[in-house]
PDB file of C-alpha atoms in Angstrom:
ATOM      1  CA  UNK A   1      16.716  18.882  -3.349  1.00 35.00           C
ATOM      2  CA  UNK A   2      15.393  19.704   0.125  1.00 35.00           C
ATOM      3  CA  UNK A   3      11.976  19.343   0.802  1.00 38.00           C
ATOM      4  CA  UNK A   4       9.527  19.520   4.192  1.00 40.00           C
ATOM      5  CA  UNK A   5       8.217  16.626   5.631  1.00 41.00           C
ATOM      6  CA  UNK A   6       4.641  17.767   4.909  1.00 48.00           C
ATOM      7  CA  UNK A   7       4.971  18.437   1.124  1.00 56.00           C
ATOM      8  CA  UNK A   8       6.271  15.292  -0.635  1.00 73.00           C
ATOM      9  CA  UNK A   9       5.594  14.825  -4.252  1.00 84.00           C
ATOM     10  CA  UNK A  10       2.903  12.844  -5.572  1.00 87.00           C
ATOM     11  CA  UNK A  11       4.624   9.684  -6.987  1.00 91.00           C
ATOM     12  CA  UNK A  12       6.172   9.270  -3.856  1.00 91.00           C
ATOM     13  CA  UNK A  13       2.778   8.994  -1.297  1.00 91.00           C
ATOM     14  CA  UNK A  14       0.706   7.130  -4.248  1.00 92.00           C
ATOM     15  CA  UNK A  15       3.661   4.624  -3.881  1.00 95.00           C
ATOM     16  CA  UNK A  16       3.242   4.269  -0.248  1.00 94.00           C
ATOM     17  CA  UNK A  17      -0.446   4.129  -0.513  1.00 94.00           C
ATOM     18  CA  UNK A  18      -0.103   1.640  -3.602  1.00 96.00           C
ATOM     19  CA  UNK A  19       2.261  -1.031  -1.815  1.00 96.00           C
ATOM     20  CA  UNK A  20      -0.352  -0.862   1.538  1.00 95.00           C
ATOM     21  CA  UNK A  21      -3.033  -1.632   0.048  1.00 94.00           C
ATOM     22  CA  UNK A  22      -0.982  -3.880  -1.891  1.00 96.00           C
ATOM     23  CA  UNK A  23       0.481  -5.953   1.558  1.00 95.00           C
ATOM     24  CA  UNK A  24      -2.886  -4.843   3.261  1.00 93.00           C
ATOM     25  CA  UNK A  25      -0.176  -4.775   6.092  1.00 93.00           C
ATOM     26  CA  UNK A  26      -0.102  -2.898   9.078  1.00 92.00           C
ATOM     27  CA  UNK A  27       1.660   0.388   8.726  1.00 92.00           C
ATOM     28  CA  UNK A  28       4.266  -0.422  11.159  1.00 93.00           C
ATOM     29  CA  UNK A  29       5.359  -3.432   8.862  1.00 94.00           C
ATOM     30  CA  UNK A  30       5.660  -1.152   5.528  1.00 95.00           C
ATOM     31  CA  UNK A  31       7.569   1.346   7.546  1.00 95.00           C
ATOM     32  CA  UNK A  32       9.609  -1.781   8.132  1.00 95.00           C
ATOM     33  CA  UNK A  33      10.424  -2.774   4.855  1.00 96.00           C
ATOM     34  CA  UNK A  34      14.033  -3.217   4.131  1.00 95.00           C
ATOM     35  CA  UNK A  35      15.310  -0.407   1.103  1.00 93.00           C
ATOM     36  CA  UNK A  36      18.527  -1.992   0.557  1.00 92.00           C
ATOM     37  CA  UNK A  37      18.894  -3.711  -3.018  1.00 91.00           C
ATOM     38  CA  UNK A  38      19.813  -7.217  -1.170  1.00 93.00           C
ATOM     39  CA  UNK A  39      16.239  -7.115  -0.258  1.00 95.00           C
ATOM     40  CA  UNK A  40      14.484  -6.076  -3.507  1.00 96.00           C
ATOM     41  CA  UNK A  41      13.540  -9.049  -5.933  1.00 96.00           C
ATOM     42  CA  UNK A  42      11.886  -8.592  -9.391  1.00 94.00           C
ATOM     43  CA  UNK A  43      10.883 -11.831  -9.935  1.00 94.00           C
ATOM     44  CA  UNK A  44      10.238 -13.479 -13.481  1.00 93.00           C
ATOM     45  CA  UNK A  45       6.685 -13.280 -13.188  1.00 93.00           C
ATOM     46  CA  UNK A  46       6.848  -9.630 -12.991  1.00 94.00           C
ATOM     47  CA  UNK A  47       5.697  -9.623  -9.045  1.00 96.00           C
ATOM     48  CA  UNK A  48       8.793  -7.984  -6.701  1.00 97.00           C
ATOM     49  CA  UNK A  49       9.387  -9.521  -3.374  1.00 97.00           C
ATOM     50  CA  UNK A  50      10.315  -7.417  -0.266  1.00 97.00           C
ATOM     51  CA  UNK A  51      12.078  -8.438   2.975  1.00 96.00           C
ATOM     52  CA  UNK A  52      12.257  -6.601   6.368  1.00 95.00           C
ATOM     53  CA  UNK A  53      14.751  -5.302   8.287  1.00 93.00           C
ATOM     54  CA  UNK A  54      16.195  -8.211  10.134  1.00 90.00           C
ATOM     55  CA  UNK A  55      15.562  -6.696  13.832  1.00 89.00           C
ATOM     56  CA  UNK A  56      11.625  -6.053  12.964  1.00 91.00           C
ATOM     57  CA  UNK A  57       9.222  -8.389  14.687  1.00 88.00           C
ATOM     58  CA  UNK A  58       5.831  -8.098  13.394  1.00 87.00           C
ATOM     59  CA  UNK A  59       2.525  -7.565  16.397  1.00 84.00           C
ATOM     60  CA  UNK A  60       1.443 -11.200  16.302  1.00 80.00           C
ATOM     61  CA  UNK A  61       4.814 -12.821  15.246  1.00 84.00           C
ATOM     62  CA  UNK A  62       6.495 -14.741  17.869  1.00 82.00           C
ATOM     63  CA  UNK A  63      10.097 -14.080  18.685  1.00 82.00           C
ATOM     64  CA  UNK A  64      12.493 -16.220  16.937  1.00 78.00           C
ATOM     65  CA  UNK A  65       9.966 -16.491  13.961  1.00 80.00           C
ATOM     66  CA  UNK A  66      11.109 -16.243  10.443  1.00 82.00           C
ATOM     67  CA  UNK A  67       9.307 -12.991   9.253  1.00 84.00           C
ATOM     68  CA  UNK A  68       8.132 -14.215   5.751  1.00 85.00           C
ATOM     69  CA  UNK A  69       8.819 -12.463   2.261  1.00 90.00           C
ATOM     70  CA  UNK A  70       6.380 -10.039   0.880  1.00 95.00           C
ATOM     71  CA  UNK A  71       5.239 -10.745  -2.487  1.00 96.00           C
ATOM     72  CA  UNK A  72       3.607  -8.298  -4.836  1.00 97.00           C
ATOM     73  CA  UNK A  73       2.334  -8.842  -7.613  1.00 96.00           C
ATOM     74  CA  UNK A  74       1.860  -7.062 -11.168  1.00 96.00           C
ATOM     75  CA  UNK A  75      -1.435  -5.241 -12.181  1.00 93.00           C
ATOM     76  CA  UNK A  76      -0.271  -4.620 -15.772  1.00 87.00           C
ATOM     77  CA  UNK A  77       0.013  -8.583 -16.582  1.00 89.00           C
ATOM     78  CA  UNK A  78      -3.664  -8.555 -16.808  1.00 91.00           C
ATOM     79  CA  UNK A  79      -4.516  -4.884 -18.257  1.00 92.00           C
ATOM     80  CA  UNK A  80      -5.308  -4.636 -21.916  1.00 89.00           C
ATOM     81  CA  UNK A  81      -2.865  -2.224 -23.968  1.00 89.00           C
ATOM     82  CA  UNK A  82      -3.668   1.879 -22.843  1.00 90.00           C
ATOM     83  CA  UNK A  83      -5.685   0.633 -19.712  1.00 92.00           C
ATOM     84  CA  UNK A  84      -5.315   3.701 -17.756  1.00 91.00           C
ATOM     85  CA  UNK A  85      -5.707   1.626 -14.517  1.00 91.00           C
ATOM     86  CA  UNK A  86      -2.033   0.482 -15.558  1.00 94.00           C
ATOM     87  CA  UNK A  87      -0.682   3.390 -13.291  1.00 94.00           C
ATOM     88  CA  UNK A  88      -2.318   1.689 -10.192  1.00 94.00           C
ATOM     89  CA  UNK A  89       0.083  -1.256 -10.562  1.00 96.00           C
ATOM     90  CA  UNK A  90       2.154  -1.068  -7.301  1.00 96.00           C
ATOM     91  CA  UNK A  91       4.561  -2.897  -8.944  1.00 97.00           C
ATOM     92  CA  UNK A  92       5.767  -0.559 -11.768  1.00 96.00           C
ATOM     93  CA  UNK A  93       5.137   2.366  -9.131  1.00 96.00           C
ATOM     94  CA  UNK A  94       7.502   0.650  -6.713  1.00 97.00           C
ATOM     95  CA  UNK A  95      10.047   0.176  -9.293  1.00 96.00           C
ATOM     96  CA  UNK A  96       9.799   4.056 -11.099  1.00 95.00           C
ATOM     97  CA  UNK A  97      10.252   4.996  -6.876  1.00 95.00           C
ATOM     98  CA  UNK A  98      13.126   3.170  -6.575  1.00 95.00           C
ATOM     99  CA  UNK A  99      14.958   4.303  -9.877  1.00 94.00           C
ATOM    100  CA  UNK A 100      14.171   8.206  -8.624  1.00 93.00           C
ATOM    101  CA  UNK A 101      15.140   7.672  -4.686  1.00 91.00           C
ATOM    102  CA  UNK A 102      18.340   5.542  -5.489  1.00 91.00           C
ATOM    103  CA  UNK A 103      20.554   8.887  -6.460  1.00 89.00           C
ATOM    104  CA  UNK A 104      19.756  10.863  -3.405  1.00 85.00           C
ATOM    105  CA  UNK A 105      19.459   7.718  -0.694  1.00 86.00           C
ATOM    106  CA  UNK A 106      22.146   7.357   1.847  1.00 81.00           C
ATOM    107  CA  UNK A 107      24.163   5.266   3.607  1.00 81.00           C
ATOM    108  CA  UNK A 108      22.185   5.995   7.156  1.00 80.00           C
ATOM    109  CA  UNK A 109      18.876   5.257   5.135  1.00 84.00           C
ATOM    110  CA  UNK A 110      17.996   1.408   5.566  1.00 89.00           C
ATOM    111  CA  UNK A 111      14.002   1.250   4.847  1.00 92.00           C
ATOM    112  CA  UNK A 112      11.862   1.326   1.641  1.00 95.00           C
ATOM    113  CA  UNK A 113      10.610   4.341   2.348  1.00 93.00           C
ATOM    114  CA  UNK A 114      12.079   7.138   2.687  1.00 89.00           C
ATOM    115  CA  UNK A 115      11.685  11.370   2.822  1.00 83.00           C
ATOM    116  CA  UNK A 116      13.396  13.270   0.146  1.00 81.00           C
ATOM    117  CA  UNK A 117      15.086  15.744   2.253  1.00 73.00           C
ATOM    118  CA  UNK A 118      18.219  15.541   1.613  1.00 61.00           C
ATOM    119  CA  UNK A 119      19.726  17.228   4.598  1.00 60.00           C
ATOM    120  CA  UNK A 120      18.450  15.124   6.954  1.00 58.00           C
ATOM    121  CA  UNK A 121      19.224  12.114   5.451  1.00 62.00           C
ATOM    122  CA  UNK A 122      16.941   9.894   7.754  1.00 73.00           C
ATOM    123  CA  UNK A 123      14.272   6.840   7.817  1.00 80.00           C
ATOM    124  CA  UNK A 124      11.160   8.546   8.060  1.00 84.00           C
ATOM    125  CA  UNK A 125       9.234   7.580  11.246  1.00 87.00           C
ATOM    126  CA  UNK A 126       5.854   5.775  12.066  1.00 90.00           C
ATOM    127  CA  UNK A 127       3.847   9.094  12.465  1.00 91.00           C
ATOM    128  CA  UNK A 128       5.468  10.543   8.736  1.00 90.00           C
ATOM    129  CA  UNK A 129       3.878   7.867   7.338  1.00 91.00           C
ATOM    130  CA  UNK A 130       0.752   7.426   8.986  1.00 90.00           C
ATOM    131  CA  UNK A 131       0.698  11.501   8.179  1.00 90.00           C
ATOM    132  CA  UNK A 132       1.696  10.612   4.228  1.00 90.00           C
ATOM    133  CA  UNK A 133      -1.515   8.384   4.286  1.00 90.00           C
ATOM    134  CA  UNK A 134      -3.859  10.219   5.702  1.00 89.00           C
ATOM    135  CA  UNK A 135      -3.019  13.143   3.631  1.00 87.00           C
ATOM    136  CA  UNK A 136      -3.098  10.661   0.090  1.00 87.00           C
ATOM    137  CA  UNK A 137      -6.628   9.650   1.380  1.00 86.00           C
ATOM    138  CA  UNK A 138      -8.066  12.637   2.030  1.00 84.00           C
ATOM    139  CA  UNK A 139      -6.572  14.379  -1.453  1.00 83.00           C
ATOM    140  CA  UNK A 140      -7.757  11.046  -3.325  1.00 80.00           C
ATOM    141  CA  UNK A 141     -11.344  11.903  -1.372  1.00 79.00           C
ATOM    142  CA  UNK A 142     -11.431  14.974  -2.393  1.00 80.00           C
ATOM    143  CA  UNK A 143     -10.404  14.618  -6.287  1.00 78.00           C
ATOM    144  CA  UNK A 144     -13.160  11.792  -6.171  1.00 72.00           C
ATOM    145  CA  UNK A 145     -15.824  14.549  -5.140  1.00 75.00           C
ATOM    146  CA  UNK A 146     -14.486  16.899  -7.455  1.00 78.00           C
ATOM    147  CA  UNK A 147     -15.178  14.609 -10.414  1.00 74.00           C
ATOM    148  CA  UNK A 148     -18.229  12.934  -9.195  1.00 69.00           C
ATOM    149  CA  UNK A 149     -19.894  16.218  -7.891  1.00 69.00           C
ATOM    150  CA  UNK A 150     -21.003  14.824  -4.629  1.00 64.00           C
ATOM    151  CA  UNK A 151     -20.269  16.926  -1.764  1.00 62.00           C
ATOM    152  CA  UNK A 152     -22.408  15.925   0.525  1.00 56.00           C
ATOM    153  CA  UNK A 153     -20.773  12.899   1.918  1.00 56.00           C
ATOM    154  CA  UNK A 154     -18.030  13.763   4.236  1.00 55.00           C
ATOM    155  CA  UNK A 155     -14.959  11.819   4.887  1.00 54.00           C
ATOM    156  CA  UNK A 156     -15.021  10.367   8.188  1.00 61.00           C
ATOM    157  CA  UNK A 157     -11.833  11.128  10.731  1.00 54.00           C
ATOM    158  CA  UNK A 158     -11.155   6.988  10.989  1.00 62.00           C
ATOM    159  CA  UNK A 159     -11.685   6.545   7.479  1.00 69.00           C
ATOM    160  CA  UNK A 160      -8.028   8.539   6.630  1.00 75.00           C
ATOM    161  CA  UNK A 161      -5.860   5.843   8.911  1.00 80.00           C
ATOM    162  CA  UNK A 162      -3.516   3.572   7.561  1.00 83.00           C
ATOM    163  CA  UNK A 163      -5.246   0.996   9.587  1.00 84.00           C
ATOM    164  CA  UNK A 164      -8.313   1.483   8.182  1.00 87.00           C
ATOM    165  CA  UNK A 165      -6.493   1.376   4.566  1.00 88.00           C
ATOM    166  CA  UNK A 166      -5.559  -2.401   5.243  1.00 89.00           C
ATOM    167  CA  UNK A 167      -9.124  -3.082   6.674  1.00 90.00           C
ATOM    168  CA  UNK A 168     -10.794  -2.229   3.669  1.00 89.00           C
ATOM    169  CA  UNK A 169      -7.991  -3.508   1.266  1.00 90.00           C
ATOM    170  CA  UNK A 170      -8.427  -7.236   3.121  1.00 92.00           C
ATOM    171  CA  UNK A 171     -12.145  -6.551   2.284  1.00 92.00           C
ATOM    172  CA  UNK A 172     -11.702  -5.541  -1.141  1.00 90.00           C
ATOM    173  CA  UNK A 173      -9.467  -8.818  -1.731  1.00 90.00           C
ATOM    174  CA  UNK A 174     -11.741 -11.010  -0.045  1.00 91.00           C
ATOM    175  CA  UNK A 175     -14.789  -9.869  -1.625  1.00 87.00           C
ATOM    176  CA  UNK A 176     -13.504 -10.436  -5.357  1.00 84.00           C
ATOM    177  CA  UNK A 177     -11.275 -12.979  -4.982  1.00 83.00           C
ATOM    178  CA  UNK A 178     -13.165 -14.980  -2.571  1.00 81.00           C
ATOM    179  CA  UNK A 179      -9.895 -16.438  -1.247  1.00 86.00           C
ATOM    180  CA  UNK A 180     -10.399 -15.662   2.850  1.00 90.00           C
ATOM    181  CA  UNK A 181      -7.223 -17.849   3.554  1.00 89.00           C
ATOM    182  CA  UNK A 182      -4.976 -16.441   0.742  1.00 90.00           C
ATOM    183  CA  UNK A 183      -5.516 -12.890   2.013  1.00 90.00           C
ATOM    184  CA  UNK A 184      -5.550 -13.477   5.668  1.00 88.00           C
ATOM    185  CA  UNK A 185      -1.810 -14.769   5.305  1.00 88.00           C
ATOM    186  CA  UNK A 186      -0.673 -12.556   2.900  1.00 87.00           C
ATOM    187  CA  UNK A 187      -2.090  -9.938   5.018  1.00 87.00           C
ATOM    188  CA  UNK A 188      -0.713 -11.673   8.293  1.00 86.00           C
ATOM    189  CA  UNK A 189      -3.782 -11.177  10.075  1.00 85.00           C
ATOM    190  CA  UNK A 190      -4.031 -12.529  13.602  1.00 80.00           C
ATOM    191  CA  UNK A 191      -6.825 -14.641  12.895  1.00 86.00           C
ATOM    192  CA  UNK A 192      -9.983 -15.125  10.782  1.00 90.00           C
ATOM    193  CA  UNK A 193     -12.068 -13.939  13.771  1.00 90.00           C
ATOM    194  CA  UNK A 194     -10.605 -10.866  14.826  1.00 87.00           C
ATOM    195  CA  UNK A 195     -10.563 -10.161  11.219  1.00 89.00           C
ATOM    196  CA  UNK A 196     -14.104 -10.957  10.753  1.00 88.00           C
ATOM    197  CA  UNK A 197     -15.294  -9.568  13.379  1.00 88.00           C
ATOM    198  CA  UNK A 198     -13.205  -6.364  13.783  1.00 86.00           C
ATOM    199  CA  UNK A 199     -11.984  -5.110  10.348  1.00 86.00           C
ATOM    200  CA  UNK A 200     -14.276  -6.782   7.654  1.00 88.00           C
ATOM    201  CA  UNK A 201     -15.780  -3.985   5.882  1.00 87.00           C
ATOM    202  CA  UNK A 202     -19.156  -3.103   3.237  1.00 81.00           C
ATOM    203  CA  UNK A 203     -16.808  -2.939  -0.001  1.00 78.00           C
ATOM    204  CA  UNK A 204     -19.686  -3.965  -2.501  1.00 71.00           C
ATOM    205  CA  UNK A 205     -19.700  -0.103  -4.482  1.00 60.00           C
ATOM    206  CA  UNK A 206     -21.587   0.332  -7.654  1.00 47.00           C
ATOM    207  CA  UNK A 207     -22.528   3.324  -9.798  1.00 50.00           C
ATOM    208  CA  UNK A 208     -25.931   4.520 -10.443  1.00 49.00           C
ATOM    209  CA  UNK A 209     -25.641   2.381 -13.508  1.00 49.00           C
ATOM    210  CA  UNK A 210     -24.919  -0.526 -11.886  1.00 48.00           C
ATOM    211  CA  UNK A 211     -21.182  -1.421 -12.702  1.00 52.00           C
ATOM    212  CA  UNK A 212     -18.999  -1.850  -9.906  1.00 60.00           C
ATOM    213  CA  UNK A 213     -16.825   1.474  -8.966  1.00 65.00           C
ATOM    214  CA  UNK A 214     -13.838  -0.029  -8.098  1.00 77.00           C
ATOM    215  CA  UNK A 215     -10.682   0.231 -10.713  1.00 85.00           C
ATOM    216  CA  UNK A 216      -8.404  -2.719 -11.287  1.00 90.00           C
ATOM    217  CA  UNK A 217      -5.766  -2.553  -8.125  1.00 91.00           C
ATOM    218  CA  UNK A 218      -3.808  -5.275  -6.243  1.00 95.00           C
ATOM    219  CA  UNK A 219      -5.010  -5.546  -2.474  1.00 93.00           C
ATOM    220  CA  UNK A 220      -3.702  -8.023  -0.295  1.00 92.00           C
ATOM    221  CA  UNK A 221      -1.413  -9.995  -2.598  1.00 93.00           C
ATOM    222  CA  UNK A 222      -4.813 -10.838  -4.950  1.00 93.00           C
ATOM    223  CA  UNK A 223      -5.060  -9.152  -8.206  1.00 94.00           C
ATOM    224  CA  UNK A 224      -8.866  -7.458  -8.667  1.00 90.00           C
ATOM    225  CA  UNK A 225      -9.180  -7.045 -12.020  1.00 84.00           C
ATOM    226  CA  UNK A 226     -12.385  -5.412 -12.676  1.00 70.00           C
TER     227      UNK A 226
END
């Protein structure tokens, strides 16, 4: 299998896109994600914890600091039998990305993520994955106007960032959970201010009926079951 960095398969950029908005962490930190089994936990409540590569220092984390596990936890724990939102569990998306990169990873490849070109045999870098992202956004955007039949509303250029991805994710947890503290340190956040102030987004969507739009997803460690 040999295939271009621009044209990756489908399961493997929802993943990517699943476990940010999962972490709500910065893109830097999921590119940082250690892929070697040592560091990949299923735990017995379903959730699978994550450690980084042991040279990685987080933005705001001060040298000498222990960089703390990542947990994730299950969607499908709280899904009734045939929910179709079952296949946004990051979780069980994690775990069928694992079981298909494990034949074809090699010894030089160290992080979670990696491309599926087989004859380079690297750790993909920051701008792959910020480019993996953007292009899951903007196809996710696009399917969304396909189905709804709105095309007036144009995507903005900031709106397809990985950045931008963990703003509104932090949002999206805070908003339903109502747990600021839980998702600002799960989500390792500087502080409450800058997140406030900076990143804190309008995630309140409805449709014309009045239901909320958004599907049952994990963002920033909270479960939002809708």
């Amino acid at each position: 299998m040999s295939l271009s960095l621009s044209v990756q398969p489908v399961w493997l950029t929802k993943t990517l896109f699943l476990v940010l908005l999962a972490t709500s962490r910065r893109g830097s930190e999921v590119l940082a994600l250690s892929g070697l089994s040592r560091d990949i936990s299923l735990e017995k409540d379903g959730s699978i914890s994550l450690k980084f590569r042991p040279d990685f220092l987080a933005k705001n984390q001060k040298p000498g600091q222990t960089s703390p596990l990542i947990r994730i936890p299950p969607l499908s724990n709280v899904l009734a039998p045939g929910d179709p939102d079952v296949f946004n569990c990051p979780v069980r998306a994690l775990s069928s990305y694992l079981s298909r990169t494990l034949p074809i990873r090699s010894e030089t490849q160290k992080l979670l993520f990696i491309s599926l070109n087989t004859v380079r045999g690297k750790d993909i870098s920051r701008v792959t994955l910020a480019k993996w992202v953007s292009t899951t956004i903007r196809q996710a955007y696009i399917w969304w106007q396909s189905q709804s039949g709105d095309n007036r509303a144009i995507l903005p250029l900031t709106a397809a960032r990985a950045h931008e991805a963990r703003a509104w994710a932090s949002s999206l947890a805070v908003l339903h959970s109502g747990r600021l503290s839980e998702v600002l340190e799960s989500a390792y956040w500087r502080s409450e201010d800058v997140f406030i102030n900076s990143y804190l987004r309008d995630v309140a969507g409805t449709r014309q009926d009045g239901s909320s739009a958004l599907p049952s997803l994990v963002a920033a460690g909270q479960v939002l079951h809708s």
